[in-house]
Amino acid sequence: MTEPTPHLIAATRHTGPSAPPVRTDRFRKDIAWVAAPLAAGVIAGFLWWLLAPGGGNVLSGNPELANPSNPDSWLPRDLTLAALMVLAGCIIGLTLDGRLDGPGAGRRFGFALGGGAAGALAAWGVGLLTGLLWGPAPEPGLGPEYGFTLRSYAALLLWPAATAFVTFALALFGVLSRKPVK
């Protein structure tokens, strides 16, 4: 007689008569594809404020761009966030490489894209919050649109787009590098 395998038992075990099955290790691994980019988004948001003109202004060091109300600082500020989004998306895409074969590949890819979108929103929110807490107060009478803000919301789409592009490119190179079977 054969014995049942432990992973099948864990997947079908119930804690009570009407309780749902216990979640397996697969669920935790899938959630990691959302939680890791979300945590990275918090770090990226702080880096955005620290590096961008109108925030910490570490990249340019130009004192004229240190004022978030200066219209000349708006484009470099948005480009700083865009660069961080592309970098994060490329890192997630590289992390996905090698995990696109076998069962659950589409699910992992979907979770990674959703995590990238959540990470981008977290980066934006943390950057804005950091600008409110540690940045200079906006000039009175100018309105909220003249503080440390994002002008181009399309920059938030770059994280999942970079993830999708890098994943596609690596999968394409993997297919093209396979030797034909004779």
PDB file of N, CA, C and O in Angstrom, residues 40-101:
ATOM      1  N   ALA A  40       9.855  47.605  -1.495  1.00  0.00           N
ATOM      2  CA  ALA A  40      10.814  48.347  -2.327  1.00  0.00           C
ATOM      3  C   ALA A  40      10.239  49.697  -2.738  1.00  0.00           C
ATOM      4  O   ALA A  40      10.986  50.671  -2.904  1.00  0.00           O
ATOM      5  N   GLY A  41       8.928  49.782  -2.884  1.00  0.00           N
ATOM      6  CA  GLY A  41       8.288  51.047  -3.219  1.00  0.00           C
ATOM      7  C   GLY A  41       8.434  52.075  -2.112  1.00  0.00           C
ATOM      8  O   GLY A  41       8.595  53.264  -2.382  1.00  0.00           O
ATOM      9  N   VAL A  42       8.390  51.611  -0.875  1.00  0.00           N
ATOM     10  CA  VAL A  42       8.594  52.528   0.253  1.00  0.00           C
ATOM     11  C   VAL A  42      10.007  53.104   0.196  1.00  0.00           C
ATOM     12  O   VAL A  42      10.220  54.312   0.357  1.00  0.00           O
ATOM     13  N   ILE A  43      10.978  52.248  -0.079  1.00  0.00           N
ATOM     14  CA  ILE A  43      12.368  52.706  -0.183  1.00  0.00           C
ATOM     15  C   ILE A  43      12.533  53.635  -1.384  1.00  0.00           C
ATOM     16  O   ILE A  43      13.187  54.678  -1.290  1.00  0.00           O
ATOM     17  N   ALA A  44      11.923  53.274  -2.516  1.00  0.00           N
ATOM     18  CA  ALA A  44      12.022  54.112  -3.715  1.00  0.00           C
ATOM     19  C   ALA A  44      11.381  55.480  -3.495  1.00  0.00           C
ATOM     20  O   ALA A  44      11.881  56.486  -4.009  1.00  0.00           O
ATOM     21  N   GLY A  45      10.299  55.537  -2.738  1.00  0.00           N
ATOM     22  CA  GLY A  45       9.660  56.818  -2.453  1.00  0.00           C
ATOM     23  C   GLY A  45      10.547  57.730  -1.640  1.00  0.00           C
ATOM     24  O   GLY A  45      10.642  58.934  -1.903  1.00  0.00           O
ATOM     25  N   PHE A  46      11.219  57.159  -0.649  1.00  0.00           N
ATOM     26  CA  PHE A  46      12.141  57.966   0.140  1.00  0.00           C
ATOM     27  C   PHE A  46      13.319  58.416  -0.720  1.00  0.00           C
ATOM     28  O   PHE A  46      13.764  59.567  -0.642  1.00  0.00           O
ATOM     29  N   LEU A  47      13.836  57.496  -1.568  1.00  0.00           N
ATOM     30  CA  LEU A  47      14.938  57.868  -2.460  1.00  0.00           C
ATOM     31  C   LEU A  47      14.518  58.946  -3.447  1.00  0.00           C
ATOM     32  O   LEU A  47      15.325  59.819  -3.797  1.00  0.00           O
ATOM     33  N   TRP A  48      13.277  58.882  -3.909  1.00  0.00           N
ATOM     34  CA  TRP A  48      12.781  59.903  -4.836  1.00  0.00           C
ATOM     35  C   TRP A  48      12.865  61.279  -4.186  1.00  0.00           C
ATOM     36  O   TRP A  48      13.374  62.225  -4.774  1.00  0.00           O
ATOM     37  N   TRP A  49      12.369  61.384  -2.959  1.00  0.00           N
ATOM     38  CA  TRP A  49      12.420  62.680  -2.294  1.00  0.00           C
ATOM     39  C   TRP A  49      13.863  63.109  -2.031  1.00  0.00           C
ATOM     40  O   TRP A  49      14.219  64.271  -2.204  1.00  0.00           O
ATOM     41  N   LEU A  50      14.701  62.152  -1.629  1.00  0.00           N
ATOM     42  CA  LEU A  50      16.082  62.475  -1.286  1.00  0.00           C
ATOM     43  C   LEU A  50      16.875  62.942  -2.507  1.00  0.00           C
ATOM     44  O   LEU A  50      17.638  63.902  -2.438  1.00  0.00           O
ATOM     45  N   LEU A  51      16.690  62.301  -3.656  1.00  0.00           N
ATOM     46  CA  LEU A  51      17.490  62.590  -4.843  1.00  0.00           C
ATOM     47  C   LEU A  51      16.931  63.708  -5.706  1.00  0.00           C
ATOM     48  O   LEU A  51      17.686  64.408  -6.385  1.00  0.00           O
ATOM     49  N   ALA A  52      15.626  63.883  -5.723  1.00  0.00           N
ATOM     50  CA  ALA A  52      14.979  64.761  -6.702  1.00  0.00           C
ATOM     51  C   ALA A  52      15.098  66.237  -6.343  1.00  0.00           C
ATOM     52  O   ALA A  52      15.138  66.604  -5.173  1.00  0.00           O
ATOM     53  N   PRO A  53      15.114  67.073  -7.387  1.00  0.00           N
ATOM     54  CA  PRO A  53      15.022  68.520  -7.143  1.00  0.00           C
ATOM     55  C   PRO A  53      13.687  68.849  -6.475  1.00  0.00           C
ATOM     56  O   PRO A  53      12.664  68.261  -6.791  1.00  0.00           O
ATOM     57  N   GLY A  54      13.733  69.763  -5.566  1.00  0.00           N
ATOM     58  CA  GLY A  54      12.540  70.114  -4.806  1.00  0.00           C
ATOM     59  C   GLY A  54      12.421  69.309  -3.528  1.00  0.00           C
ATOM     60  O   GLY A  54      11.654  69.640  -2.650  1.00  0.00           O
ATOM     61  N   GLY A  55      13.192  68.223  -3.428  1.00  0.00           N
ATOM     62  CA  GLY A  55      13.225  67.412  -2.220  1.00  0.00           C
ATOM     63  C   GLY A  55      14.565  67.605  -1.534  1.00  0.00           C
ATOM     64  O   GLY A  55      14.962  68.724  -1.218  1.00  0.00           O
ATOM     65  N   GLY A  56      15.299  66.511  -1.367  1.00  0.00           N
ATOM     66  CA  GLY A  56      16.634  66.616  -0.798  1.00  0.00           C
ATOM     67  C   GLY A  56      17.636  67.207  -1.770  1.00  0.00           C
ATOM     68  O   GLY A  56      18.667  67.717  -1.367  1.00  0.00           O
ATOM     69  N   ASN A  57      17.342  67.112  -3.077  1.00  0.00           N
ATOM     70  CA  ASN A  57      18.129  67.739  -4.134  1.00  0.00           C
ATOM     71  C   ASN A  57      19.567  67.245  -4.165  1.00  0.00           C
ATOM     72  O   ASN A  57      20.487  67.990  -4.461  1.00  0.00           O
ATOM     73  N   VAL A  58      19.778  65.952  -3.874  1.00  0.00           N
ATOM     74  CA  VAL A  58      21.122  65.399  -3.843  1.00  0.00           C
ATOM     75  C   VAL A  58      21.714  65.283  -5.243  1.00  0.00           C
ATOM     76  O   VAL A  58      22.902  65.531  -5.435  1.00  0.00           O
ATOM     77  N   LEU A  59      20.907  64.916  -6.231  1.00  0.00           N
ATOM     78  CA  LEU A  59      21.435  64.715  -7.582  1.00  0.00           C
ATOM     79  C   LEU A  59      21.935  65.993  -8.234  1.00  0.00           C
ATOM     80  O   LEU A  59      23.041  66.038  -8.757  1.00  0.00           O
ATOM     81  N   SER A  60      21.131  67.021  -8.231  1.00  0.00           N
ATOM     82  CA  SER A  60      21.539  68.234  -8.945  1.00  0.00           C
ATOM     83  C   SER A  60      22.400  69.136  -8.076  1.00  0.00           C
ATOM     84  O   SER A  60      23.358  69.723  -8.565  1.00  0.00           O
ATOM     85  N   GLY A  61      22.083  69.287  -6.837  1.00  0.00           N
ATOM     86  CA  GLY A  61      22.817  70.180  -5.966  1.00  0.00           C
ATOM     87  C   GLY A  61      22.633  71.649  -6.320  1.00  0.00           C
ATOM     88  O   GLY A  61      23.234  72.522  -5.707  1.00  0.00           O
ATOM     89  N   ASN A  62      21.792  71.928  -7.301  1.00  0.00           N
ATOM     90  CA  ASN A  62      21.542  73.296  -7.738  1.00  0.00           C
ATOM     91  C   ASN A  62      20.602  73.960  -6.736  1.00  0.00           C
ATOM     92  O   ASN A  62      19.469  73.525  -6.554  1.00  0.00           O
ATOM     93  N   PRO A  63      21.021  75.040  -6.089  1.00  0.00           N
ATOM     94  CA  PRO A  63      20.147  75.669  -5.087  1.00  0.00           C
ATOM     95  C   PRO A  63      18.878  76.261  -5.687  1.00  0.00           C
ATOM     96  O   PRO A  63      17.873  76.397  -4.992  1.00  0.00           O
ATOM     97  N   GLU A  64      18.890  76.605  -6.972  1.00  0.00           N
ATOM     98  CA  GLU A  64      17.676  77.144  -7.602  1.00  0.00           C
ATOM     99  C   GLU A  64      16.605  76.069  -7.744  1.00  0.00           C
ATOM    100  O   GLU A  64      15.415  76.376  -7.756  1.00  0.00           O
ATOM    101  N   LEU A  65      17.028  74.802  -7.873  1.00  0.00           N
ATOM    102  CA  LEU A  65      16.072  73.703  -8.020  1.00  0.00           C
ATOM    103  C   LEU A  65      15.617  73.130  -6.683  1.00  0.00           C
ATOM    104  O   LEU A  65      14.775  72.247  -6.645  1.00  0.00           O
ATOM    105  N   ALA A  66      16.171  73.611  -5.593  1.00  0.00           N
ATOM    106  CA  ALA A  66      15.790  73.103  -4.274  1.00  0.00           C
ATOM    107  C   ALA A  66      14.377  73.501  -3.891  1.00  0.00           C
ATOM    108  O   ALA A  66      13.729  72.822  -3.090  1.00  0.00           O
ATOM    109  N   ASN A  67      13.866  74.573  -4.464  1.00  0.00           N
ATOM    110  CA  ASN A  67      12.513  75.025  -4.171  1.00  0.00           C
ATOM    111  C   ASN A  67      11.524  74.196  -4.994  1.00  0.00           C
ATOM    112  O   ASN A  67      11.554  74.219  -6.225  1.00  0.00           O
ATOM    113  N   PRO A  68      10.623  73.440  -4.337  1.00  0.00           N
ATOM    114  CA  PRO A  68       9.677  72.618  -5.095  1.00  0.00           C
ATOM    115  C   PRO A  68       8.671  73.438  -5.895  1.00  0.00           C
ATOM    116  O   PRO A  68       8.020  72.908  -6.791  1.00  0.00           O
ATOM    117  N   SER A  69       8.546  74.724  -5.613  1.00  0.00           N
ATOM    118  CA  SER A  69       7.608  75.571  -6.357  1.00  0.00           C
ATOM    119  C   SER A  69       8.203  76.093  -7.656  1.00  0.00           C
ATOM    120  O   SER A  69       7.485  76.664  -8.473  1.00  0.00           O
ATOM    121  N   ASN A  70       9.493  75.898  -7.859  1.00  0.00           N
ATOM    122  CA  ASN A  70      10.150  76.349  -9.071  1.00  0.00           C
ATOM    123  C   ASN A  70       9.755  75.427 -10.231  1.00  0.00           C
ATOM    124  O   ASN A  70      10.029  74.227 -10.189  1.00  0.00           O
ATOM    125  N   PRO A  71       9.128  75.954 -11.287  1.00  0.00           N
ATOM    126  CA  PRO A  71       8.716  75.096 -12.410  1.00  0.00           C
ATOM    127  C   PRO A  71       9.882  74.403 -13.106  1.00  0.00           C
ATOM    128  O   PRO A  71       9.685  73.366 -13.739  1.00  0.00           O
ATOM    129  N   ASP A  72      11.087  74.929 -12.989  1.00  0.00           N
ATOM    130  CA  ASP A  72      12.247  74.275 -13.600  1.00  0.00           C
ATOM    131  C   ASP A  72      12.610  72.966 -12.903  1.00  0.00           C
ATOM    132  O   ASP A  72      13.337  72.144 -13.469  1.00  0.00           O
ATOM    133  N   SER A  73      12.118  72.749 -11.695  1.00  0.00           N
ATOM    134  CA  SER A  73      12.428  71.516 -10.974  1.00  0.00           C
ATOM    135  C   SER A  73      11.409  70.408 -11.250  1.00  0.00           C
ATOM    136  O   SER A  73      11.632  69.272 -10.844  1.00  0.00           O
ATOM    137  N   TRP A  74      10.337  70.711 -11.935  1.00  0.00           N
ATOM    138  CA  TRP A  74       9.270  69.723 -12.111  1.00  0.00           C
ATOM    139  C   TRP A  74       9.691  68.561 -13.005  1.00  0.00           C
ATOM    140  O   TRP A  74       9.479  67.399 -12.657  1.00  0.00           O
ATOM    141  N   LEU A  75      10.269  68.844 -14.168  1.00  0.00           N
ATOM    142  CA  LEU A  75      10.662  67.769 -15.075  1.00  0.00           C
ATOM    143  C   LEU A  75      11.755  66.895 -14.467  1.00  0.00           C
ATOM    144  O   LEU A  75      11.623  65.657 -14.490  1.00  0.00           O
ATOM    145  N   PRO A  76      12.839  67.459 -13.922  1.00  0.00           N
ATOM    146  CA  PRO A  76      13.837  66.583 -13.299  1.00  0.00           C
ATOM    147  C   PRO A  76      13.279  65.751 -12.139  1.00  0.00           C
ATOM    148  O   PRO A  76      13.702  64.618 -11.925  1.00  0.00           O
ATOM    149  N   ARG A  77      12.310  66.295 -11.412  1.00  0.00           N
ATOM    150  CA  ARG A  77      11.694  65.550 -10.309  1.00  0.00           C
ATOM    151  C   ARG A  77      10.932  64.345 -10.852  1.00  0.00           C
ATOM    152  O   ARG A  77      11.057  63.235 -10.339  1.00  0.00           O
ATOM    153  N   ASP A  78      10.147  64.554 -11.907  1.00  0.00           N
ATOM    154  CA  ASP A  78       9.407  63.445 -12.500  1.00  0.00           C
ATOM    155  C   ASP A  78      10.343  62.420 -13.129  1.00  0.00           C
ATOM    156  O   ASP A  78      10.106  61.207 -13.050  1.00  0.00           O
ATOM    157  N   LEU A  79      11.419  62.883 -13.756  1.00  0.00           N
ATOM    158  CA  LEU A  79      12.369  61.963 -14.374  1.00  0.00           C
ATOM    159  C   LEU A  79      13.129  61.150 -13.330  1.00  0.00           C
ATOM    160  O   LEU A  79      13.492  59.995 -13.588  1.00  0.00           O
ATOM    161  N   THR A  80      13.346  61.714 -12.167  1.00  0.00           N
ATOM    162  CA  THR A  80      13.998  60.968 -11.094  1.00  0.00           C
ATOM    163  C   THR A  80      13.111  59.809 -10.650  1.00  0.00           C
ATOM    164  O   THR A  80      13.582  58.674 -10.496  1.00  0.00           O
ATOM    165  N   LEU A  81      11.831  60.071 -10.462  1.00  0.00           N
ATOM    166  CA  LEU A  81      10.919  58.988 -10.093  1.00  0.00           C
ATOM    167  C   LEU A  81      10.803  57.978 -11.226  1.00  0.00           C
ATOM    168  O   LEU A  81      10.785  56.766 -10.984  1.00  0.00           O
ATOM    169  N   ALA A  82      10.753  58.442 -12.464  1.00  0.00           N
ATOM    170  CA  ALA A  82      10.661  57.532 -13.605  1.00  0.00           C
ATOM    171  C   ALA A  82      11.876  56.608 -13.662  1.00  0.00           C
ATOM    172  O   ALA A  82      11.739  55.403 -13.916  1.00  0.00           O
ATOM    173  N   ALA A  83      13.061  57.144 -13.423  1.00  0.00           N
ATOM    174  CA  ALA A  83      14.266  56.312 -13.429  1.00  0.00           C
ATOM    175  C   ALA A  83      14.223  55.267 -12.317  1.00  0.00           C
ATOM    176  O   ALA A  83      14.607  54.107 -12.529  1.00  0.00           O
ATOM    177  N   LEU A  84      13.750  55.652 -11.149  1.00  0.00           N
ATOM    178  CA  LEU A  84      13.622  54.692 -10.053  1.00  0.00           C
ATOM    179  C   LEU A  84      12.600  53.604 -10.378  1.00  0.00           C
ATOM    180  O   LEU A  84      12.792  52.437 -10.042  1.00  0.00           O
ATOM    181  N   MET A  85      11.516  53.976 -11.061  1.00  0.00           N
ATOM    182  CA  MET A  85      10.495  52.998 -11.440  1.00  0.00           C
ATOM    183  C   MET A  85      11.046  51.996 -12.466  1.00  0.00           C
ATOM    184  O   MET A  85      10.799  50.791 -12.367  1.00  0.00           O
ATOM    185  N   VAL A  86      11.792  52.494 -13.441  1.00  0.00           N
ATOM    186  CA  VAL A  86      12.373  51.602 -14.454  1.00  0.00           C
ATOM    187  C   VAL A  86      13.396  50.671 -13.812  1.00  0.00           C
ATOM    188  O   VAL A  86      13.425  49.470 -14.098  1.00  0.00           O
ATOM    189  N   LEU A  87      14.227  51.203 -12.939  1.00  0.00           N
ATOM    190  CA  LEU A  87      15.224  50.370 -12.247  1.00  0.00           C
ATOM    191  C   LEU A  87      14.549  49.275 -11.427  1.00  0.00           C
ATOM    192  O   LEU A  87      14.940  48.100 -11.485  1.00  0.00           O
ATOM    193  N   ALA A  88      13.530  49.628 -10.678  1.00  0.00           N
ATOM    194  CA  ALA A  88      12.820  48.630  -9.863  1.00  0.00           C
ATOM    195  C   ALA A  88      12.135  47.589 -10.737  1.00  0.00           C
ATOM    196  O   ALA A  88      12.160  46.391 -10.425  1.00  0.00           O
ATOM    197  N   GLY A  89      11.533  48.026 -11.846  1.00  0.00           N
ATOM    198  CA  GLY A  89      10.890  47.076 -12.749  1.00  0.00           C
ATOM    199  C   GLY A  89      11.879  46.119 -13.375  1.00  0.00           C
ATOM    200  O   GLY A  89      11.594  44.923 -13.540  1.00  0.00           O
ATOM    201  N   CYS A  90      13.053  46.607 -13.730  1.00  0.00           N
ATOM    202  CA  CYS A  90      14.088  45.735 -14.299  1.00  0.00           C
ATOM    203  C   CYS A  90      14.570  44.716 -13.270  1.00  0.00           C
ATOM    204  O   CYS A  90      14.795  43.554 -13.604  1.00  0.00           O
ATOM    205  N   ILE A  91      14.713  45.145 -12.033  1.00  0.00           N
ATOM    206  CA  ILE A  91      15.148  44.215 -10.979  1.00  0.00           C
ATOM    207  C   ILE A  91      14.107  43.120 -10.775  1.00  0.00           C
ATOM    208  O   ILE A  91      14.449  41.938 -10.660  1.00  0.00           O
ATOM    209  N   ILE A  92      12.832  43.484 -10.730  1.00  0.00           N
ATOM    210  CA  ILE A  92      11.783  42.468 -10.560  1.00  0.00           C
ATOM    211  C   ILE A  92      11.739  41.540 -11.778  1.00  0.00           C
ATOM    212  O   ILE A  92      11.582  40.330 -11.637  1.00  0.00           O
ATOM    213  N   GLY A  93      11.896  42.095 -12.981  1.00  0.00           N
ATOM    214  CA  GLY A  93      11.919  41.270 -14.187  1.00  0.00           C
ATOM    215  C   GLY A  93      13.077  40.289 -14.188  1.00  0.00           C
ATOM    216  O   GLY A  93      12.929  39.134 -14.591  1.00  0.00           O
ATOM    217  N   LEU A  94      14.243  40.727 -13.735  1.00  0.00           N
ATOM    218  CA  LEU A  94      15.393  39.826 -13.637  1.00  0.00           C
ATOM    219  C   LEU A  94      15.168  38.764 -12.572  1.00  0.00           C
ATOM    220  O   LEU A  94      15.615  37.626 -12.718  1.00  0.00           O
ATOM    221  N   THR A  95      14.484  39.123 -11.512  1.00  0.00           N
ATOM    222  CA  THR A  95      14.176  38.157 -10.459  1.00  0.00           C
ATOM    223  C   THR A  95      13.211  37.089 -10.972  1.00  0.00           C
ATOM    224  O   THR A  95      13.297  35.929 -10.580  1.00  0.00           O
ATOM    225  N   LEU A  96      12.312  37.471 -11.847  1.00  0.00           N
ATOM    226  CA  LEU A  96      11.366  36.511 -12.421  1.00  0.00           C
ATOM    227  C   LEU A  96      12.023  35.546 -13.390  1.00  0.00           C
ATOM    228  O   LEU A  96      11.479  34.480 -13.668  1.00  0.00           O
ATOM    229  N   ASP A  97      13.171  35.907 -13.956  1.00  0.00           N
ATOM    230  CA  ASP A  97      13.832  35.057 -14.938  1.00  0.00           C
ATOM    231  C   ASP A  97      14.134  33.697 -14.324  1.00  0.00           C
ATOM    232  O   ASP A  97      14.647  33.599 -13.222  1.00  0.00           O
ATOM    233  N   GLY A  98      13.807  32.662 -15.039  1.00  0.00           N
ATOM    234  CA  GLY A  98      14.011  31.312 -14.546  1.00  0.00           C
ATOM    235  C   GLY A  98      12.825  30.776 -13.778  1.00  0.00           C
ATOM    236  O   GLY A  98      12.791  29.604 -13.440  1.00  0.00           O
ATOM    237  N   ARG A  99      11.856  31.618 -13.506  1.00  0.00           N
ATOM    238  CA  ARG A  99      10.660  31.166 -12.787  1.00  0.00           C
ATOM    239  C   ARG A  99       9.435  31.191 -13.694  1.00  0.00           C
ATOM    240  O   ARG A  99       8.323  31.197 -13.222  1.00  0.00           O
ATOM    241  N   LEU A 100       9.676  31.262 -14.983  1.00  0.00           N
ATOM    242  CA  LEU A 100       8.557  31.321 -15.915  1.00  0.00           C
ATOM    243  C   LEU A 100       8.274  29.971 -16.569  1.00  0.00           C
ATOM    244  O   LEU A 100       7.519  29.896 -17.522  1.00  0.00           O
ATOM    245  N   ASP A 101       8.917  28.942 -16.094  1.00  0.00           N
ATOM    246  CA  ASP A 101       8.636  27.599 -16.578  1.00  0.00           C
ATOM    247  C   ASP A 101       7.875  26.849 -15.500  1.00  0.00           C
ATOM    248  O   ASP A 101       8.042  27.102 -14.318  1.00  0.00           O
TER     249      ASP A 101
END
